[in-house]
Amino acid sequence: MKIKSLEPFILHLPLTSVSISDSTHSITHWGVVGVAITTTDGLTGYGFTGTHAHLASDRLITACIRDCYAPLLIGEDANDHQRLWTKLARYPSLQWVGRAGITHLALAAVDVAIWDLKAKKAGLPLWAYLGGARTDRLEAYNTDIGWLSFSLDDLLSGSARAVEEDGFTRIKLKVGHDDPNVDVRRLAAVRKRLGPDVRIAIDGNGKWDLPTCLRFCERARDLDIYWFEEPMWYDDVESHGLLARSSTIPVALGEQLYTVDAFRSFINAGAVAYVQPDVTRLGGITEYIQVADLALANRLPVVPHAGEMSQVHVHLSYWHPASTILEYIPWIKDHFEEPADVVGGVYKRPEKPGAGTTVLADSFARFGKSLG
């Protein structure tokens, strides 16, 4: 499986709503920015990272793939994923300017494409190629009904529909108003509408400081919050540790962490209860597995962040023993040969060979952007 070519791509795909906002971001499209790697035996593997569809920065990612990583990969054997990952991640000139951000997002796309190739070559879905599923049932939690930009009426109707019509038993709601009492009232209304049995997680997207989080958690303590995701600035290990020791609401985080070393810092500090790695933020599947194994060694559950909207994570979650549930945001699923589908609140287990990353030709034609 010698690597013959790398072809970067950019897609800007519309959301299920006209636009959405959380406490720190507002977007109208999701960026699927990645690479198609073709081998001399005719296979093509696809990998991508997820972005806010900002074309200028998306082009930085594809330029890194085309100009920095492609020359290091042409002619290499795609079976050698670990050696190739190390070659890219530790290449001296790129390590000097990278180790996170653009270079790591580009590395994620390349690494996922290589794993997609390996599973396709074996004729197996990725979860089977990795060693088989550990479960027959992977529960989903619905995030797409809980955006901060939704009115209370829309929040209530969307949450009720997800539970009563679509079969979800888990949802996630965004928090992060300037006045946290607004969030407490919204949460209380949803809890009253759905009853005690639905598991409700919340996500602050790094908005608040420690005093605000402490006051909020005290006021929300009777609402049975499953976890509080990204309550504070993403790299603040100490404050997350203080919050974890001060509140009965478990802390979840990881979507903004780029390396296994960053996860180790939070885990060692007792600052995280639910570990949320993302193959699109880490250096792909290779580094994701390192993080998932680290969480398992510390007896912590792994609940991936769906930056790739679960196309890859559904495979990893069915396979890895630390995985319990998986986020569901259906923005981009219908642009792939095998969508990451949920039926009755449970993810369908993928069956096609590969990592679930093969983009439909029509989606390239309709939503592809120039690389500049």
GROMACS .gro file of C-alpha atoms in nm:
model
  372
    1MET     CA    1   0.000   0.000   0.000
    2LYS     CA    2   0.247   0.263  -0.117
    3ILE     CA    3   0.114   0.617  -0.096
    4LYS     CA    4   0.079   0.765  -0.443
    5SER     CA    5  -0.093   1.099  -0.386
    6LEU     CA    6  -0.257   1.327  -0.131
    7GLU     CA    7  -0.543   1.552  -0.241
    8PRO     CA    8  -0.661   1.802   0.022
    9PHE     CA    9  -1.021   1.925   0.022
   10ILE     CA   10  -1.251   2.174   0.195
   11LEU     CA   11  -1.626   2.133   0.236
   12HIS     CA   12  -1.857   2.385   0.404
   13LEU     CA   13  -2.174   2.198   0.497
   14PRO     CA   14  -2.498   2.359   0.619
   15LEU     CA   15  -2.627   2.290   0.969
   16THR     CA   16  -2.967   2.152   1.066
   17SER     CA   17  -3.060   2.508   1.174
   18VAL     CA   18  -2.998   2.832   0.988
   19SER     CA   19  -2.739   2.915   1.255
   20ILE     CA   20  -2.651   2.812   1.610
   21SER     CA   21  -2.465   2.966   1.902
   22ASP     CA   22  -2.313   2.847   2.225
   23SER     CA   23  -2.151   3.070   2.486
   24THR     CA   24  -1.850   3.154   2.269
   25HIS     CA   25  -1.922   3.057   1.905
   26SER     CA   26  -2.180   3.132   1.636
   27ILE     CA   27  -2.177   2.943   1.306
   28THR     CA   28  -2.390   2.874   0.999
   29HIS     CA   29  -2.184   2.589   0.844
   30TRP     CA   30  -1.952   2.312   0.954
   31GLY     CA   31  -1.615   2.278   0.787
   32VAL     CA   32  -1.498   1.934   0.675
   33VAL     CA   33  -1.134   1.995   0.591
   34GLY     CA   34  -0.921   1.700   0.499
   35VAL     CA   35  -0.741   1.481   0.251
   36ALA     CA   36  -0.795   1.190   0.015
   37ILE     CA   37  -0.490   0.962   0.012
   38THR     CA   38  -0.459   0.725  -0.283
   39THR     CA   39  -0.225   0.426  -0.292
   40THR     CA   40  -0.053   0.248  -0.579
   41ASP     CA   41  -0.297  -0.043  -0.547
   42GLY     CA   42  -0.592   0.184  -0.620
   43LEU     CA   43  -0.741   0.239  -0.274
   44THR     CA   44  -0.842   0.584  -0.147
   45GLY     CA   45  -0.866   0.673   0.220
   46TYR     CA   46  -1.039   0.983   0.353
   47GLY     CA   47  -0.965   1.178   0.667
   48PHE     CA   48  -1.072   1.519   0.791
   49THR     CA   49  -1.088   1.760   1.079
   50GLY     CA   50  -1.387   1.974   1.180
   51THR     CA   51  -1.384   2.354   1.167
   52HIS     CA   52  -1.614   2.654   1.187
   53ALA     CA   53  -1.603   2.687   0.807
   54HIS     CA   54  -1.370   2.986   0.809
   55LEU     CA   55  -1.219   2.958   0.464
   56ALA     CA   56  -0.894   3.143   0.530
   57SER     CA   57  -0.795   2.924   0.824
   58ASP     CA   58  -0.928   2.611   0.652
   59ARG     CA   59  -0.682   2.683   0.372
   60LEU     CA   60  -0.397   2.691   0.625
   61ILE     CA   61  -0.484   2.331   0.715
   62THR     CA   62  -0.494   2.212   0.355
   63ALA     CA   63  -0.172   2.399   0.276
   64CYS     CA   64  -0.002   2.216   0.563
   65ILE     CA   65  -0.122   1.883   0.424
   66ARG     CA   66  -0.022   1.966   0.066
   67ASP     CA   67   0.308   2.145   0.124
   68CYS     CA   68   0.440   1.996   0.449
   69TYR     CA   69   0.303   1.646   0.497
   70ALA     CA   70   0.259   1.521   0.139
   71PRO     CA   71   0.632   1.535   0.054
   72LEU     CA   72   0.702   1.328   0.367
   73LEU     CA   73   0.445   1.062   0.275
   74ILE     CA   74   0.468   1.004  -0.100
   75GLY     CA   75   0.615   0.657  -0.157
   76GLU     CA   76   0.567   0.545   0.203
   77ASP     CA   77   0.379   0.228   0.301
   78ALA     CA   78   0.041   0.325   0.442
   79ASN     CA   79   0.042   0.014   0.663
   80ASP     CA   80   0.310   0.173   0.883
   81HIS     CA   81   0.074   0.408   1.064
   82GLN     CA   82   0.274   0.442   1.385
   83ARG     CA   83   0.603   0.517   1.209
   84LEU     CA   84   0.433   0.760   0.973
   85TRP     CA   85   0.253   0.936   1.260
   86THR     CA   86   0.584   0.982   1.440
   87LYS     CA   87   0.754   1.099   1.121
   88LEU     CA   88   0.497   1.376   1.079
   89ALA     CA   89   0.437   1.469   1.442
   90ARG     CA   90   0.807   1.481   1.530
   91TYR     CA   91   0.947   1.622   1.208
   92PRO     CA   92   1.187   1.886   1.348
   93SER     CA   93   1.087   2.187   1.137
   94LEU     CA   94   0.714   2.121   1.184
   95GLN     CA   95   0.752   2.042   1.553
   96TRP     CA   96   0.920   2.380   1.590
   97VAL     CA   97   0.613   2.566   1.461
   98GLY     CA   98   0.343   2.319   1.566
   99ARG     CA   99   0.259   2.051   1.824
  100ALA     CA  100  -0.100   2.188   1.829
  101GLY     CA  101  -0.332   2.402   1.619
  102ILE     CA  102  -0.301   2.398   1.240
  103THR     CA  103  -0.031   2.132   1.214
  104HIS     CA  104  -0.214   1.900   1.451
  105LEU     CA  105  -0.548   1.939   1.274
  106ALA     CA  106  -0.372   1.857   0.948
  107LEU     CA  107  -0.204   1.557   1.114
  108ALA     CA  108  -0.546   1.439   1.236
  109ALA     CA  109  -0.685   1.440   0.882
  110VAL     CA  110  -0.386   1.251   0.743
  111ASP     CA  111  -0.383   0.992   1.022
  112VAL     CA  112  -0.756   0.920   0.991
  113ALA     CA  113  -0.714   0.874   0.615
  114ILE     CA  114  -0.433   0.623   0.674
  115TRP     CA  115  -0.648   0.422   0.916
  116ASP     CA  116  -0.935   0.437   0.666
  117LEU     CA  117  -0.699   0.288   0.408
  118LYS     CA  118  -0.583   0.013   0.644
  119ALA     CA  119  -0.938  -0.094   0.731
  120LYS     CA  120  -1.047  -0.080   0.366
  121LYS     CA  121  -0.748  -0.292   0.266
  122ALA     CA  122  -0.857  -0.551   0.524
  123GLY     CA  123  -1.217  -0.533   0.401
  124LEU     CA  124  -1.342  -0.450   0.751
  125PRO     CA  125  -1.514  -0.163   0.930
  126LEU     CA  126  -1.264   0.013   1.154
  127TRP     CA  127  -1.412  -0.123   1.478
  128ALA     CA  128  -1.368  -0.479   1.352
  129TYR     CA  129  -1.019  -0.409   1.216
  130LEU     CA  130  -0.917  -0.279   1.559
  131GLY     CA  131  -1.027  -0.601   1.729
  132GLY     CA  132  -1.405  -0.614   1.738
  133ALA     CA  133  -1.692  -0.447   1.920
  134ARG     CA  134  -1.706  -0.461   2.298
  135THR     CA  135  -2.082  -0.399   2.302
  136ASP     CA  136  -2.394  -0.439   2.090
  137ARG     CA  137  -2.542  -0.111   2.212
  138LEU     CA  138  -2.387   0.237   2.201
  139GLU     CA  139  -2.617   0.504   2.341
  140ALA     CA  140  -2.624   0.851   2.189
  141TYR     CA  141  -2.684   1.182   2.360
  142ASN     CA  142  -2.842   1.459   2.154
  143THR     CA  143  -2.664   1.796   2.158
  144ASP     CA  144  -2.841   1.948   1.858
  145ILE     CA  145  -3.154   2.035   2.055
  146GLY     CA  146  -2.974   2.235   2.323
  147TRP     CA  147  -2.805   2.539   2.170
  148LEU     CA  148  -2.781   2.857   2.373
  149SER     CA  149  -2.932   3.056   2.086
  150PHE     CA  150  -3.258   2.861   2.109
  151SER     CA  151  -3.548   3.025   2.289
  152LEU     CA  152  -3.684   2.852   2.597
  153ASP     CA  153  -3.989   2.738   2.401
  154ASP     CA  154  -3.769   2.588   2.129
  155LEU     CA  155  -3.545   2.429   2.390
  156LEU     CA  156  -3.842   2.264   2.558
  157SER     CA  157  -4.007   2.146   2.237
  158GLY     CA  158  -3.681   2.016   2.091
  159SER     CA  159  -3.588   1.832   2.410
  160ALA     CA  160  -3.932   1.675   2.437
  161ARG     CA  161  -3.926   1.568   2.073
  162ALA     CA  162  -3.583   1.410   2.112
  163VAL     CA  163  -3.700   1.206   2.409
  164GLU     CA  164  -4.062   1.130   2.329
  165GLU     CA  165  -4.043   1.084   1.951
  166ASP     CA  166  -3.680   0.997   1.874
  167GLY     CA  167  -3.610   0.775   2.173
  168PHE     CA  168  -3.314   0.957   2.330
  169THR     CA  169  -3.265   0.905   2.702
  170ARG     CA  170  -2.970   1.149   2.713
  171ILE     CA  171  -2.941   1.511   2.599
  172LYS     CA  172  -2.693   1.796   2.640
  173LEU     CA  173  -2.784   2.162   2.686
  174LYS     CA  174  -2.560   2.464   2.643
  175VAL     CA  175  -2.508   2.711   2.928
  176GLY     CA  176  -2.308   3.032   2.955
  177HIS     CA  177  -2.530   3.339   2.980
  178ASP     CA  178  -2.379   3.647   3.141
  179ASP     CA  179  -2.629   3.587   3.419
  180PRO     CA  180  -2.605   3.218   3.520
  181ASN     CA  181  -2.950   3.240   3.680
  182VAL     CA  182  -3.091   3.241   3.326
  183ASP     CA  183  -2.926   2.904   3.268
  184VAL     CA  184  -3.055   2.766   3.596
  185ARG     CA  185  -3.410   2.863   3.500
  186ARG     CA  186  -3.376   2.706   3.154
  187LEU     CA  187  -3.238   2.385   3.300
  188ALA     CA  188  -3.510   2.370   3.563
  189ALA     CA  189  -3.777   2.411   3.295
  190VAL     CA  190  -3.631   2.129   3.084
  191ARG     CA  191  -3.595   1.901   3.387
  192LYS     CA  192  -3.959   1.966   3.480
  193ARG     CA  193  -4.073   1.898   3.123
  194LEU     CA  194  -3.875   1.575   3.080
  195GLY     CA  195  -3.899   1.431   3.430
  196PRO     CA  196  -3.633   1.266   3.646
  197ASP     CA  197  -3.527   0.977   3.424
  198VAL     CA  198  -3.367   1.160   3.131
  199ARG     CA  199  -2.996   1.225   3.180
  200ILE     CA  200  -2.913   1.590   3.115
  201ALA     CA  201  -2.554   1.708   3.065
  202ILE     CA  202  -2.453   2.073   3.022
  203ASP     CA  203  -2.175   2.246   2.829
  204GLY     CA  204  -2.027   2.590   2.903
  205ASN     CA  205  -1.776   2.604   2.616
  206GLY     CA  206  -1.516   2.763   2.842
  207LYS     CA  207  -1.715   3.081   2.914
  208TRP     CA  208  -1.721   3.124   3.292
  209ASP     CA  209  -1.457   3.175   3.560
  210LEU     CA  210  -1.425   2.967   3.877
  211PRO     CA  211  -1.637   3.186   4.110
  212THR     CA  212  -1.922   3.192   3.855
  213CYS     CA  213  -1.904   2.815   3.812
  214LEU     CA  214  -1.909   2.758   4.187
  215ARG     CA  215  -2.219   2.974   4.231
  216PHE     CA  216  -2.390   2.813   3.933
  217CYS     CA  217  -2.320   2.459   4.053
  218GLU     CA  218  -2.459   2.541   4.396
  219ARG     CA  219  -2.782   2.670   4.242
  220ALA     CA  220  -2.810   2.376   4.000
  221ARG     CA  221  -2.726   2.100   4.248
  222ASP     CA  222  -3.085   1.969   4.272
  223LEU     CA  223  -3.130   1.938   3.892
  224ASP     CA  224  -2.933   1.611   3.865
  225ILE     CA  225  -2.683   1.733   3.604
  226TYR     CA  226  -2.496   1.441   3.449
  227TRP     CA  227  -2.181   1.642   3.382
  228PHE     CA  228  -2.061   2.002   3.339
  229GLU     CA  229  -1.856   2.018   3.019
  230GLU     CA  230  -1.586   2.279   2.960
  231PRO     CA  231  -1.697   2.503   3.245
  232MET     CA  232  -1.388   2.727   3.225
  233TRP     CA  233  -1.096   2.822   3.002
  234TYR     CA  234  -0.977   2.510   2.826
  235ASP     CA  235  -0.617   2.498   2.954
  236ASP     CA  236  -0.685   2.594   3.318
  237VAL     CA  237  -0.601   2.269   3.494
  238GLU     CA  238  -0.597   2.409   3.847
  239SER     CA  239  -0.940   2.574   3.834
  240HIS     CA  240  -1.100   2.262   3.689
  241GLY     CA  241  -0.946   2.061   3.971
  242LEU     CA  242  -1.083   2.303   4.230
  243LEU     CA  243  -1.429   2.288   4.076
  244ALA     CA  244  -1.420   1.908   4.060
  245ARG     CA  245  -1.341   1.894   4.433
  246SER     CA  246  -1.601   2.156   4.524
  247SER     CA  247  -1.908   2.034   4.336
  248THR     CA  248  -2.100   1.709   4.307
  249ILE     CA  249  -2.149   1.774   3.934
  250PRO     CA  250  -1.877   1.580   3.744
  251VAL     CA  251  -1.648   1.774   3.510
  252ALA     CA  252  -1.614   1.672   3.143
  253LEU     CA  253  -1.362   1.812   2.896
  254GLY     CA  254  -1.122   1.737   2.615
  255GLU     CA  255  -1.243   1.878   2.285
  256GLN     CA  256  -0.993   2.165   2.306
  257LEU     CA  257  -0.697   1.949   2.411
  258TYR     CA  258  -0.450   1.861   2.136
  259THR     CA  259  -0.219   1.603   2.293
  260VAL     CA  260  -0.210   1.303   2.522
  261ASP     CA  261   0.016   1.511   2.749
  262ALA     CA  262  -0.259   1.769   2.799
  263PHE     CA  263  -0.506   1.497   2.895
  264ARG     CA  264  -0.253   1.350   3.136
  265SER     CA  265  -0.223   1.686   3.315
  266PHE     CA  266  -0.600   1.708   3.375
  267ILE     CA  267  -0.630   1.343   3.477
  268ASN     CA  268  -0.337   1.361   3.718
  269ALA     CA  269  -0.487   1.673   3.877
  270GLY     CA  270  -0.823   1.502   3.933
  271ALA     CA  271  -0.973   1.774   3.716
  272VAL     CA  272  -1.184   1.560   3.483
  273ALA     CA  273  -1.436   1.278   3.532
  274TYR     CA  274  -1.554   1.227   3.172
  275VAL     CA  275  -1.270   1.226   2.920
  276GLN     CA  276  -1.368   1.371   2.580
  277PRO     CA  277  -1.098   1.318   2.317
  278ASP     CA  278  -1.159   1.409   1.955
  279VAL     CA  279  -0.973   1.253   1.661
  280THR     CA  280  -0.998   1.585   1.475
  281ARG     CA  281  -0.825   1.780   1.752
  282LEU     CA  282  -0.574   1.517   1.855
  283GLY     CA  283  -0.334   1.376   1.600
  284GLY     CA  284  -0.600   1.145   1.460
  285ILE     CA  285  -0.687   0.791   1.561
  286THR     CA  286  -0.331   0.704   1.662
  287GLU     CA  287  -0.320   0.964   1.939
  288TYR     CA  288  -0.688   0.915   2.025
  289ILE     CA  289  -0.612   0.555   2.119
  290GLN     CA  290  -0.334   0.674   2.350
  291VAL     CA  291  -0.576   0.907   2.529
  292ALA     CA  292  -0.850   0.643   2.551
  293ASP     CA  293  -0.603   0.392   2.696
  294LEU     CA  294  -0.484   0.654   2.946
  295ALA     CA  295  -0.842   0.712   3.058
  296LEU     CA  296  -0.902   0.338   3.087
  297ALA     CA  297  -0.588   0.300   3.300
  298ASN     CA  298  -0.731   0.563   3.535
  299ARG     CA  299  -1.080   0.402   3.534
  300LEU     CA  300  -1.237   0.705   3.365
  301PRO     CA  301  -1.508   0.684   3.096
  302VAL     CA  302  -1.434   0.807   2.745
  303VAL     CA  303  -1.711   1.009   2.578
  304PRO     CA  304  -1.573   1.153   2.251
  305HIS     CA  305  -1.647   1.503   2.132
  306ALA     CA  306  -1.807   1.483   1.787
  307GLY     CA  307  -1.587   1.720   1.590
  308GLU     CA  308  -1.615   1.475   1.301
  309MET     CA  309  -1.983   1.439   1.389
  310SER     CA  310  -1.922   1.079   1.503
  311GLN     CA  311  -1.832   0.929   1.165
  312VAL     CA  312  -1.507   0.793   1.312
  313HIS     CA  313  -1.596   0.797   1.680
  314VAL     CA  314  -1.883   0.553   1.635
  315HIS     CA  315  -1.623   0.294   1.531
  316LEU     CA  316  -1.387   0.381   1.815
  317SER     CA  317  -1.665   0.386   2.072
  318TYR     CA  318  -1.801   0.047   1.974
  319TRP     CA  319  -1.449  -0.092   2.003
  320HIS     CA  320  -1.275   0.074   2.301
  321PRO     CA  321  -1.363  -0.064   2.646
  322ALA     CA  322  -1.357   0.279   2.816
  323SER     CA  323  -1.629   0.417   2.588
  324THR     CA  324  -1.981   0.441   2.722
  325ILE     CA  325  -2.190   0.686   2.518
  326LEU     CA  326  -2.136   0.913   2.217
  327GLU     CA  327  -2.242   1.263   2.121
  328TYR     CA  328  -2.494   1.305   1.837
  329ILE     CA  329  -2.497   1.614   1.614
  330PRO     CA  330  -2.645   1.522   1.274
  331TRP     CA  331  -2.516   1.818   1.072
  332ILE     CA  332  -2.297   1.632   0.822
  333LYS     CA  333  -2.390   1.264   0.841
  334ASP     CA  334  -2.581   1.252   0.513
  335HIS     CA  335  -2.273   1.357   0.316
  336PHE     CA  336  -2.103   1.020   0.367
  337GLU     CA  337  -2.143   0.677   0.210
  338GLU     CA  338  -2.230   0.534   0.552
  339PRO     CA  339  -2.386   0.797   0.780
  340ALA     CA  340  -2.341   0.789   1.157
  341ASP     CA  341  -2.708   0.714   1.220
  342VAL     CA  342  -2.900   0.685   1.548
  343VAL     CA  343  -3.222   0.485   1.583
  344GLY     CA  344  -3.417   0.494   1.908
  345GLY     CA  345  -3.134   0.672   2.086
  346VAL     CA  346  -2.876   0.406   1.989
  347TYR     CA  347  -2.603   0.431   1.724
  348LYS     CA  348  -2.624   0.186   1.438
  349ARG     CA  349  -2.301  -0.011   1.420
  350PRO     CA  350  -2.122   0.063   1.090
  351GLU     CA  351  -2.072  -0.228   0.853
  352LYS     CA  352  -1.886  -0.093   0.549
  353PRO     CA  353  -1.507  -0.129   0.529
  354GLY     CA  354  -1.311   0.173   0.647
  355ALA     CA  355  -1.350   0.448   0.906
  356GLY     CA  356  -1.681   0.590   0.780
  357THR     CA  357  -1.509   0.889   0.622
  358THR     CA  358  -1.580   0.838   0.250
  359VAL     CA  359  -1.749   1.157   0.130
  360LEU     CA  360  -2.020   1.140  -0.136
  361ALA     CA  361  -1.919   1.270  -0.479
  362ASP     CA  362  -2.229   1.491  -0.488
  363SER     CA  363  -2.125   1.662  -0.164
  364PHE     CA  364  -1.783   1.743  -0.309
  365ALA     CA  365  -1.953   1.888  -0.614
  366ARG     CA  366  -2.208   2.095  -0.422
  367PHE     CA  367  -2.015   2.212  -0.119
  368GLY     CA  368  -1.647   2.197  -0.212
  369LYS     CA  369  -1.439   2.513  -0.174
  370SER     CA  370  -1.131   2.630  -0.358
  371LEU     CA  371  -0.801   2.562  -0.182
  372GLY     CA  372  -0.678   2.904  -0.292
   0.00000   0.00000   0.00000
